[in-house]
Amino acid sequence: MKRPKLKKASKRMTCHKRYKIQKKVREHHRKLRKEAKKRGHKKPRKDPGVPNSAPFKEALLREAELRKQRLEELQQQQKLDRQKELEKKRKLEMNPDVKPSNVEPMEKELGLCKTENKAKSGKQNSKKLYCQELKKVIEASDVVLEVLDARDPLGCRCPQVEEAIVQSGQKKLVLILNKSDLVPKENLESWLNYLKKELPTVVFRASTKLKDKGKTTKRVKAKKNAAPFRSEVCFGKEGLQKLIGGFQETCGKPIHVGVIGFPNVGKSSIINSLKEEQMCNVGVSMGLTRSMQVVPLDKQITIIDSPSFIVSPLNSSSALALRSPASIEVVKPMEAASAILSQADARQVVLKYTIPGYRNSLEFFTMLAQRRGMHQKGGIPNIEGAAKLLWSEWTGASLAYYCHPPTSWTPPPYFNESIVVDMKRGFNLEELEKNNAQIIKAIKGPHLANSILFQSSGLTNGVIEEKDIHEELPKWKEKEDDKDRDQEIVGVDEKSSDMFAAEETGEVLPEKSTAGGQSTRPFILDKMIEEDDAYDFSTDYV
């Protein structure tokens, strides 16, 4: 006979027992608090930060941010070195009979000594190291691939680096139009026709979803006739391989191919797409590659990854916001995002972000914060967070915007007809044109109505020489900044003395009006007005 199923014991209890347990818990907690009080255990005090009254507050904060950034770079480099050592150990454990790959001898040939790099990284500035690594890549390369963002190809070209490649001797320069799926097809064709007059140009779309090196992933059965993910598809890989392979055959010797460009144009992603696995670190943040990395493509071709160009501070504000990896730390987010917004078509921006019309950048960021639900305490829109959001979208690889090429083609001063002919010699340009035409047909780019028209600021100047890194600002500009800072300090002292004198006599100071018609009212009064009427944009507050 089967035994009947026993029911689970009930968790019910009498009120007397429950109250007794709660009383015991309260007594226990009270005892713990009393013992902690005897030991003198206190909560750690929060860092108050630099007070607003301290002189040169911005300079102090900038120095602290740069120090923090250097520490993070050093930690990232140490982490990468540890990962490389672990990968070597794993390979030796898995295949003890196989000798190490030929990457180390190639690194020795190219002058890549890890111990020297580690010793230099602690003493020298990271920007100086970037310049040194970039020079090494250019010197070691037979073919240099300059990666351009198809959304702003002219703004991704650096005349200083191109001039250095031309002057270095028998080196070939090839342009790669990456992120070509983020611009309309008509605009992509017009840019291709403009750039191929000067240099060989390859239309490319790097793959962003690849298997990690050294990791095994579970295979999932795919459905029949299922379209692959958009991020997994790579366009232009075969055309680029044929172009480089044909040049290697004409040379008759192994060649080195260097990949250079500004931050976030997709240098490492192109190398990963050619290798079909994640050999180089890629990510959303700008400037992840900090040193040159050698990746053997086959027995005859070796690819060299390089750190990004150093952007000169004399460029326009929009170029600094889009091309400099440290712009969001050095420049205020509002200034960087406002510079980008001023170059974009306002009507298309309104349609893209689905907000009503705006008159200035502050009004746009306020409405964007309300639209995205970005609020601070008290329901105040987080304007700075909205500015950072706009900056990250425009520097990332998801927003579709485009700019028109110049109406007339004028070669730069460091190029002439003989140099243009020499740069194209050794490449099969007819086959390249056929591959580019096939890629443009295969890519599904956005329509003109769904993308934003952007006004390019032209070529972006870079810094190659190490001696030019310290002079980030011209001397005349530094003197003017020092004068302005001294005048601001004197003005604050005069205002404070006038206010104290008025308080003693009981008089009311009149409001002084500036050239723009705005009154220099106290900040607290403006804050009260903003809180009472937060969504009224009829007046611009100080």
mmCIF file of C-alpha atoms in Angstrom, residues 182-466:
data_model
loop_
_atom_site.group_PDB
_atom_site.id
_atom_site.type_symbol
_atom_site.label_atom_id
_atom_site.label_comp_id
_atom_site.label_asym_id
_atom_site.label_seq_id
_atom_site.Cartn_x
_atom_site.Cartn_y
_atom_site.Cartn_z
ATOM 1 C CA LEU A 182 26.271 54.758 -42.116
ATOM 2 C CA VAL A 183 26.084 57.131 -45.126
ATOM 3 C CA PRO A 184 23.690 57.196 -48.105
ATOM 4 C CA LYS A 185 24.868 55.419 -51.261
ATOM 5 C CA GLU A 186 24.831 58.606 -53.367
ATOM 6 C CA ASN A 187 27.091 60.366 -50.861
ATOM 7 C CA LEU A 188 29.416 57.346 -50.681
ATOM 8 C CA GLU A 189 29.815 57.286 -54.472
ATOM 9 C CA SER A 190 30.554 61.011 -54.620
ATOM 10 C CA TRP A 191 33.241 60.697 -51.931
ATOM 11 C CA LEU A 192 34.775 57.682 -53.704
ATOM 12 C CA ASN A 193 34.973 59.636 -56.986
ATOM 13 C CA TYR A 194 36.585 62.561 -55.151
ATOM 14 C CA LEU A 195 39.219 60.569 -53.212
ATOM 15 C CA LYS A 196 40.295 58.128 -55.957
ATOM 16 C CA LYS A 197 41.612 61.070 -58.032
ATOM 17 C CA GLU A 198 44.323 61.421 -55.428
ATOM 18 C CA LEU A 199 44.991 57.980 -53.883
ATOM 19 C CA PRO A 200 43.732 54.366 -54.195
ATOM 20 C CA THR A 201 40.532 54.172 -52.114
ATOM 21 C CA VAL A 202 38.816 51.049 -50.753
ATOM 22 C CA VAL A 203 35.185 50.981 -49.571
ATOM 23 C CA PHE A 204 35.043 48.941 -46.365
ATOM 24 C CA ARG A 205 32.648 47.928 -43.637
ATOM 25 C CA ALA A 206 34.398 46.223 -40.695
ATOM 26 C CA SER A 207 32.792 43.406 -38.739
ATOM 27 C CA THR A 208 32.201 44.196 -35.063
ATOM 28 C CA LYS A 209 31.066 40.769 -33.819
ATOM 29 C CA LEU A 210 33.898 38.264 -33.967
ATOM 30 C CA LYS A 211 34.975 35.328 -31.829
ATOM 31 C CA ASP A 212 37.627 36.121 -29.258
ATOM 32 C CA LYS A 213 41.128 34.762 -29.752
ATOM 33 C CA GLY A 214 41.811 31.654 -27.666
ATOM 34 C CA LYS A 215 38.171 31.161 -26.615
ATOM 35 C CA THR A 216 35.937 28.385 -27.879
ATOM 36 C CA THR A 217 32.280 29.201 -28.391
ATOM 37 C CA LYS A 218 29.381 26.791 -28.608
ATOM 38 C CA ARG A 219 28.053 26.313 -32.092
ATOM 39 C CA VAL A 220 24.396 27.010 -32.541
ATOM 40 C CA LYS A 221 22.497 25.510 -35.449
ATOM 41 C CA ALA A 222 21.289 28.296 -37.684
ATOM 42 C CA LYS A 223 17.998 28.204 -39.503
ATOM 43 C CA LYS A 224 18.022 27.646 -43.220
ATOM 44 C CA ASN A 225 17.944 30.805 -45.370
ATOM 45 C CA ALA A 226 18.433 32.915 -42.223
ATOM 46 C CA ALA A 227 20.053 36.296 -42.856
ATOM 47 C CA PRO A 228 23.247 36.902 -40.851
ATOM 48 C CA PHE A 229 23.412 39.638 -38.237
ATOM 49 C CA ARG A 230 24.181 43.067 -39.625
ATOM 50 C CA SER A 231 27.150 43.474 -37.280
ATOM 51 C CA GLU A 232 28.682 40.162 -38.375
ATOM 52 C CA VAL A 233 28.835 41.035 -42.081
ATOM 53 C CA CYS A 234 32.132 42.423 -43.390
ATOM 54 C CA PHE A 235 32.289 44.222 -46.758
ATOM 55 C CA GLY A 236 35.465 45.008 -48.670
ATOM 56 C CA LYS A 237 37.651 42.296 -47.138
ATOM 57 C CA GLU A 238 38.286 40.411 -50.397
ATOM 58 C CA GLY A 239 38.965 43.612 -52.346
ATOM 59 C CA LEU A 240 41.506 44.836 -49.800
ATOM 60 C CA GLN A 241 43.232 41.451 -49.628
ATOM 61 C CA LYS A 242 43.493 41.284 -53.430
ATOM 62 C CA LEU A 243 44.859 44.842 -53.559
ATOM 63 C CA ILE A 244 47.579 44.139 -50.957
ATOM 64 C CA GLY A 245 48.307 40.659 -52.340
ATOM 65 C CA GLY A 246 48.752 42.014 -55.892
ATOM 66 C CA PHE A 247 51.182 44.656 -54.642
ATOM 67 C CA GLN A 248 53.148 41.992 -52.728
ATOM 68 C CA GLU A 249 53.464 39.897 -55.900
ATOM 69 C CA THR A 250 54.829 42.859 -57.855
ATOM 70 C CA CYS A 251 57.362 43.522 -55.083
ATOM 71 C CA GLY A 252 58.414 39.881 -54.889
ATOM 72 C CA LYS A 253 59.202 40.000 -51.162
ATOM 73 C CA PRO A 254 57.318 39.957 -47.827
ATOM 74 C CA ILE A 255 55.751 43.321 -46.989
ATOM 75 C CA HIS A 256 54.532 45.105 -43.860
ATOM 76 C CA VAL A 257 51.204 46.966 -43.924
ATOM 77 C CA GLY A 258 50.647 49.718 -41.338
ATOM 78 C CA VAL A 259 47.151 50.810 -40.279
ATOM 79 C CA ILE A 260 46.882 54.430 -39.071
ATOM 80 C CA GLY A 261 44.127 56.944 -38.379
ATOM 81 C CA PHE A 262 42.334 59.099 -35.822
ATOM 82 C CA PRO A 263 40.536 57.602 -32.785
ATOM 83 C CA ASN A 264 37.333 55.595 -33.335
ATOM 84 C CA VAL A 265 37.672 55.257 -37.121
ATOM 85 C CA GLY A 266 37.957 51.446 -36.845
ATOM 86 C CA LYS A 267 41.668 50.605 -37.293
ATOM 87 C CA SER A 268 41.649 47.584 -34.977
ATOM 88 C CA SER A 269 38.258 46.428 -36.305
ATOM 89 C CA ILE A 270 39.643 46.283 -39.854
ATOM 90 C CA ILE A 271 42.574 44.111 -38.705
ATOM 91 C CA ASN A 272 40.190 41.801 -36.814
ATOM 92 C CA SER A 273 37.977 41.534 -39.913
ATOM 93 C CA LEU A 274 40.918 40.606 -42.120
ATOM 94 C CA LYS A 275 42.118 38.026 -39.587
ATOM 95 C CA GLU A 276 38.521 36.826 -38.860
ATOM 96 C CA GLU A 277 39.134 36.797 -35.108
ATOM 97 C CA GLN A 278 39.602 39.358 -32.363
ATOM 98 C CA MET A 279 43.351 39.929 -32.401
ATOM 99 C CA CYS A 280 43.268 43.609 -31.363
ATOM 100 C CA ASN A 281 41.272 45.223 -28.578
ATOM 101 C CA VAL A 282 38.195 47.128 -29.764
ATOM 102 C CA GLY A 283 35.581 49.048 -27.817
ATOM 103 C CA VAL A 284 33.313 52.077 -27.611
ATOM 104 C CA SER A 285 35.831 54.245 -25.745
ATOM 105 C CA MET A 286 38.305 56.189 -27.887
ATOM 106 C CA GLY A 287 42.047 55.533 -27.990
ATOM 107 C CA LEU A 288 42.140 51.904 -26.773
ATOM 108 C CA THR A 289 45.232 51.030 -28.838
ATOM 109 C CA ARG A 290 48.215 52.526 -27.010
ATOM 110 C CA SER A 291 51.140 50.764 -28.692
ATOM 111 C CA MET A 292 51.913 49.163 -32.044
ATOM 112 C CA GLN A 293 50.917 45.520 -32.431
ATOM 113 C CA VAL A 294 52.191 43.068 -35.058
ATOM 114 C CA VAL A 295 49.609 40.683 -36.572
ATOM 115 C CA PRO A 296 50.774 38.201 -39.275
ATOM 116 C CA LEU A 297 48.096 37.912 -41.969
ATOM 117 C CA ASP A 298 49.941 35.172 -43.882
ATOM 118 C CA LYS A 299 53.530 34.168 -44.660
ATOM 119 C CA GLN A 300 54.112 37.158 -46.955
ATOM 120 C CA ILE A 301 51.975 39.941 -45.420
ATOM 121 C CA THR A 302 52.228 41.329 -41.885
ATOM 122 C CA ILE A 303 49.826 43.958 -40.541
ATOM 123 C CA ILE A 304 50.893 46.494 -37.893
ATOM 124 C CA ASP A 305 48.296 48.192 -35.707
ATOM 125 C CA SER A 306 49.183 51.681 -34.436
ATOM 126 C CA PRO A 307 47.893 54.134 -31.818
ATOM 127 C CA SER A 308 45.741 57.017 -32.995
ATOM 128 C CA PHE A 309 46.948 60.421 -34.182
ATOM 129 C CA ILE A 310 47.478 63.202 -31.637
ATOM 130 C CA VAL A 311 45.050 66.019 -32.494
ATOM 131 C CA SER A 312 46.493 69.514 -32.458
ATOM 132 C CA PRO A 313 44.707 71.896 -30.031
ATOM 133 C CA LEU A 314 44.679 74.590 -32.745
ATOM 134 C CA ASN A 315 41.866 72.786 -34.626
ATOM 135 C CA SER A 316 38.247 73.921 -34.567
ATOM 136 C CA SER A 317 36.069 73.041 -31.595
ATOM 137 C CA SER A 318 33.994 70.540 -33.624
ATOM 138 C CA ALA A 319 37.151 68.741 -34.842
ATOM 139 C CA LEU A 320 38.474 68.514 -31.271
ATOM 140 C CA ALA A 321 35.152 67.134 -30.047
ATOM 141 C CA LEU A 322 34.988 64.427 -32.749
ATOM 142 C CA ARG A 323 38.644 63.433 -33.151
ATOM 143 C CA SER A 324 40.320 63.881 -29.756
ATOM 144 C CA PRO A 325 40.000 60.913 -27.331
ATOM 145 C CA ALA A 326 40.418 63.148 -24.270
ATOM 146 C CA SER A 327 38.081 65.920 -25.428
ATOM 147 C CA ILE A 328 35.248 64.928 -23.087
ATOM 148 C CA GLU A 329 37.612 65.167 -20.076
ATOM 149 C CA VAL A 330 39.575 68.275 -21.104
ATOM 150 C CA VAL A 331 36.712 70.165 -22.770
ATOM 151 C CA LYS A 332 33.423 70.539 -20.940
ATOM 152 C CA PRO A 333 30.699 68.218 -22.311
ATOM 153 C CA MET A 334 28.400 71.157 -23.017
ATOM 154 C CA GLU A 335 31.050 72.900 -25.120
ATOM 155 C CA ALA A 336 31.965 69.743 -27.093
ATOM 156 C CA ALA A 337 28.338 68.781 -27.779
ATOM 157 C CA SER A 338 27.386 72.391 -28.657
ATOM 158 C CA ALA A 339 30.236 72.529 -31.196
ATOM 159 C CA ILE A 340 28.958 69.334 -32.865
ATOM 160 C CA LEU A 341 25.369 70.585 -32.817
ATOM 161 C CA SER A 342 26.320 73.909 -34.452
ATOM 162 C CA GLN A 343 27.715 72.049 -37.522
ATOM 163 C CA ALA A 344 24.628 69.830 -38.014
ATOM 164 C CA ASP A 345 21.420 70.612 -39.913
ATOM 165 C CA ALA A 346 18.896 71.739 -37.280
ATOM 166 C CA ARG A 347 15.831 70.487 -39.174
ATOM 167 C CA GLN A 348 17.213 66.953 -39.549
ATOM 168 C CA VAL A 349 18.407 66.914 -35.918
ATOM 169 C CA VAL A 350 14.851 67.725 -34.792
ATOM 170 C CA LEU A 351 13.469 64.852 -36.890
ATOM 171 C CA LYS A 352 16.129 62.409 -35.692
ATOM 172 C CA TYR A 353 15.685 63.075 -31.963
ATOM 173 C CA THR A 354 11.892 63.714 -32.224
ATOM 174 C CA ILE A 355 11.881 66.977 -30.297
ATOM 175 C CA PRO A 356 10.316 70.349 -31.160
ATOM 176 C CA GLY A 357 12.372 73.144 -32.685
ATOM 177 C CA TYR A 358 15.120 74.724 -30.601
ATOM 178 C CA ARG A 359 16.781 78.139 -30.639
ATOM 179 C CA ASN A 360 20.069 77.332 -28.887
ATOM 180 C CA SER A 361 22.032 74.333 -27.633
ATOM 181 C CA LEU A 362 20.883 74.741 -24.017
ATOM 182 C CA GLU A 363 17.252 74.500 -25.063
ATOM 183 C CA PHE A 364 18.029 71.412 -27.187
ATOM 184 C CA PHE A 365 19.823 69.586 -24.339
ATOM 185 C CA THR A 366 16.986 70.425 -21.944
ATOM 186 C CA MET A 367 14.360 68.969 -24.281
ATOM 187 C CA LEU A 368 16.559 65.949 -25.073
ATOM 188 C CA ALA A 369 16.962 65.215 -21.350
ATOM 189 C CA GLN A 370 13.175 65.435 -20.872
ATOM 190 C CA ARG A 371 12.592 63.206 -23.908
ATOM 191 C CA ARG A 372 15.041 60.519 -22.699
ATOM 192 C CA GLY A 373 13.910 60.709 -19.063
ATOM 193 C CA MET A 374 17.229 62.068 -17.763
ATOM 194 C CA HIS A 375 16.373 63.963 -14.565
ATOM 195 C CA GLN A 376 18.221 65.054 -11.457
ATOM 196 C CA LYS A 377 16.844 65.557 -7.949
ATOM 197 C CA GLY A 378 13.695 67.640 -7.938
ATOM 198 C CA GLY A 379 12.822 66.773 -11.550
ATOM 199 C CA ILE A 380 15.474 69.117 -13.024
ATOM 200 C CA PRO A 381 16.586 67.971 -16.532
ATOM 201 C CA ASN A 382 20.135 66.577 -16.573
ATOM 202 C CA ILE A 383 21.568 68.882 -19.252
ATOM 203 C CA GLU A 384 25.159 67.686 -18.873
ATOM 204 C CA GLY A 385 24.077 64.044 -19.202
ATOM 205 C CA ALA A 386 22.183 64.876 -22.409
ATOM 206 C CA ALA A 387 25.304 66.610 -23.791
ATOM 207 C CA LYS A 388 27.429 63.518 -23.026
ATOM 208 C CA LEU A 389 24.796 61.328 -24.716
ATOM 209 C CA LEU A 390 24.924 63.423 -27.900
ATOM 210 C CA TRP A 391 28.759 63.386 -27.879
ATOM 211 C CA SER A 392 28.908 59.588 -27.458
ATOM 212 C CA GLU A 393 26.397 58.983 -30.283
ATOM 213 C CA TRP A 394 28.252 61.208 -32.755
ATOM 214 C CA THR A 395 31.662 59.664 -31.964
ATOM 215 C CA GLY A 396 30.280 56.098 -31.921
ATOM 216 C CA ALA A 397 29.381 53.777 -34.787
ATOM 217 C CA SER A 398 25.579 53.925 -34.725
ATOM 218 C CA LEU A 399 24.457 57.430 -35.767
ATOM 219 C CA ALA A 400 24.036 58.053 -39.500
ATOM 220 C CA TYR A 401 25.271 61.454 -40.656
ATOM 221 C CA TYR A 402 27.094 62.603 -43.791
ATOM 222 C CA CYS A 403 28.820 65.617 -45.339
ATOM 223 C CA HIS A 404 29.251 66.688 -48.963
ATOM 224 C CA PRO A 405 32.662 66.537 -50.704
ATOM 225 C CA PRO A 406 34.191 69.785 -52.017
ATOM 226 C CA THR A 407 32.845 70.965 -55.360
ATOM 227 C CA SER A 408 36.292 71.232 -56.966
ATOM 228 C CA TRP A 409 39.265 68.908 -56.440
ATOM 229 C CA THR A 410 42.451 70.683 -55.404
ATOM 230 C CA PRO A 411 45.425 68.479 -54.401
ATOM 231 C CA PRO A 412 47.240 69.407 -51.183
ATOM 232 C CA PRO A 413 50.635 71.168 -51.478
ATOM 233 C CA TYR A 414 52.628 68.034 -50.602
ATOM 234 C CA PHE A 415 51.028 66.146 -53.551
ATOM 235 C CA ASN A 416 51.766 66.671 -57.237
ATOM 236 C CA GLU A 417 51.047 64.708 -60.409
ATOM 237 C CA SER A 418 54.217 62.619 -60.213
ATOM 238 C CA ILE A 419 53.557 61.630 -56.573
ATOM 239 C CA VAL A 420 49.921 60.722 -57.391
ATOM 240 C CA VAL A 421 51.069 58.490 -60.266
ATOM 241 C CA ASP A 422 53.767 56.908 -58.084
ATOM 242 C CA MET A 423 51.278 56.146 -55.303
ATOM 243 C CA LYS A 424 48.998 54.289 -57.741
ATOM 244 C CA ARG A 425 51.819 52.298 -59.349
ATOM 245 C CA GLY A 426 51.833 48.580 -58.452
ATOM 246 C CA PHE A 427 48.085 48.345 -57.673
ATOM 247 C CA ASN A 428 45.396 46.794 -59.868
ATOM 248 C CA LEU A 429 43.037 49.791 -59.960
ATOM 249 C CA GLU A 430 40.573 48.262 -62.476
ATOM 250 C CA GLU A 431 39.856 45.323 -60.200
ATOM 251 C CA LEU A 432 39.605 47.708 -57.238
ATOM 252 C CA GLU A 433 36.912 49.753 -59.001
ATOM 253 C CA LYS A 434 34.889 46.605 -59.735
ATOM 254 C CA ASN A 435 35.093 45.479 -56.100
ATOM 255 C CA ASN A 436 34.068 48.934 -54.853
ATOM 256 C CA ALA A 437 31.056 48.971 -57.184
ATOM 257 C CA GLN A 438 29.951 45.538 -55.936
ATOM 258 C CA ILE A 439 30.320 46.612 -52.296
ATOM 259 C CA ILE A 440 28.286 49.791 -52.805
ATOM 260 C CA LYS A 441 25.482 47.707 -54.352
ATOM 261 C CA ALA A 442 25.569 45.149 -51.514
ATOM 262 C CA ILE A 443 25.639 47.644 -48.627
ATOM 263 C CA LYS A 444 22.244 48.766 -47.361
ATOM 264 C CA GLY A 445 22.930 52.354 -46.357
ATOM 265 C CA PRO A 446 20.425 54.774 -44.792
ATOM 266 C CA HIS A 447 18.265 57.085 -46.873
ATOM 267 C CA LEU A 448 18.950 60.794 -47.084
ATOM 268 C CA ALA A 449 15.816 61.484 -45.040
ATOM 269 C CA ASN A 450 17.018 59.286 -42.140
ATOM 270 C CA SER A 451 20.536 60.758 -41.904
ATOM 271 C CA ILE A 452 21.790 64.151 -40.714
ATOM 272 C CA LEU A 453 23.704 66.570 -42.921
ATOM 273 C CA PHE A 454 26.937 67.676 -41.247
ATOM 274 C CA GLN A 455 29.198 70.559 -42.246
ATOM 275 C CA SER A 456 32.792 69.314 -42.183
ATOM 276 C CA SER A 457 35.526 71.557 -40.800
ATOM 277 C CA GLY A 458 38.085 70.287 -43.345
ATOM 278 C CA LEU A 459 41.416 68.570 -42.755
ATOM 279 C CA THR A 460 42.312 67.927 -39.118
ATOM 280 C CA ASN A 461 45.818 68.953 -38.104
ATOM 281 C CA GLY A 462 47.830 66.487 -36.030
ATOM 282 C CA VAL A 463 51.038 66.500 -33.996
ATOM 283 C CA ILE A 464 53.898 64.211 -35.058
ATOM 284 C CA GLU A 465 56.979 65.750 -33.468
ATOM 285 C CA GLU A 466 57.470 65.167 -29.750
#
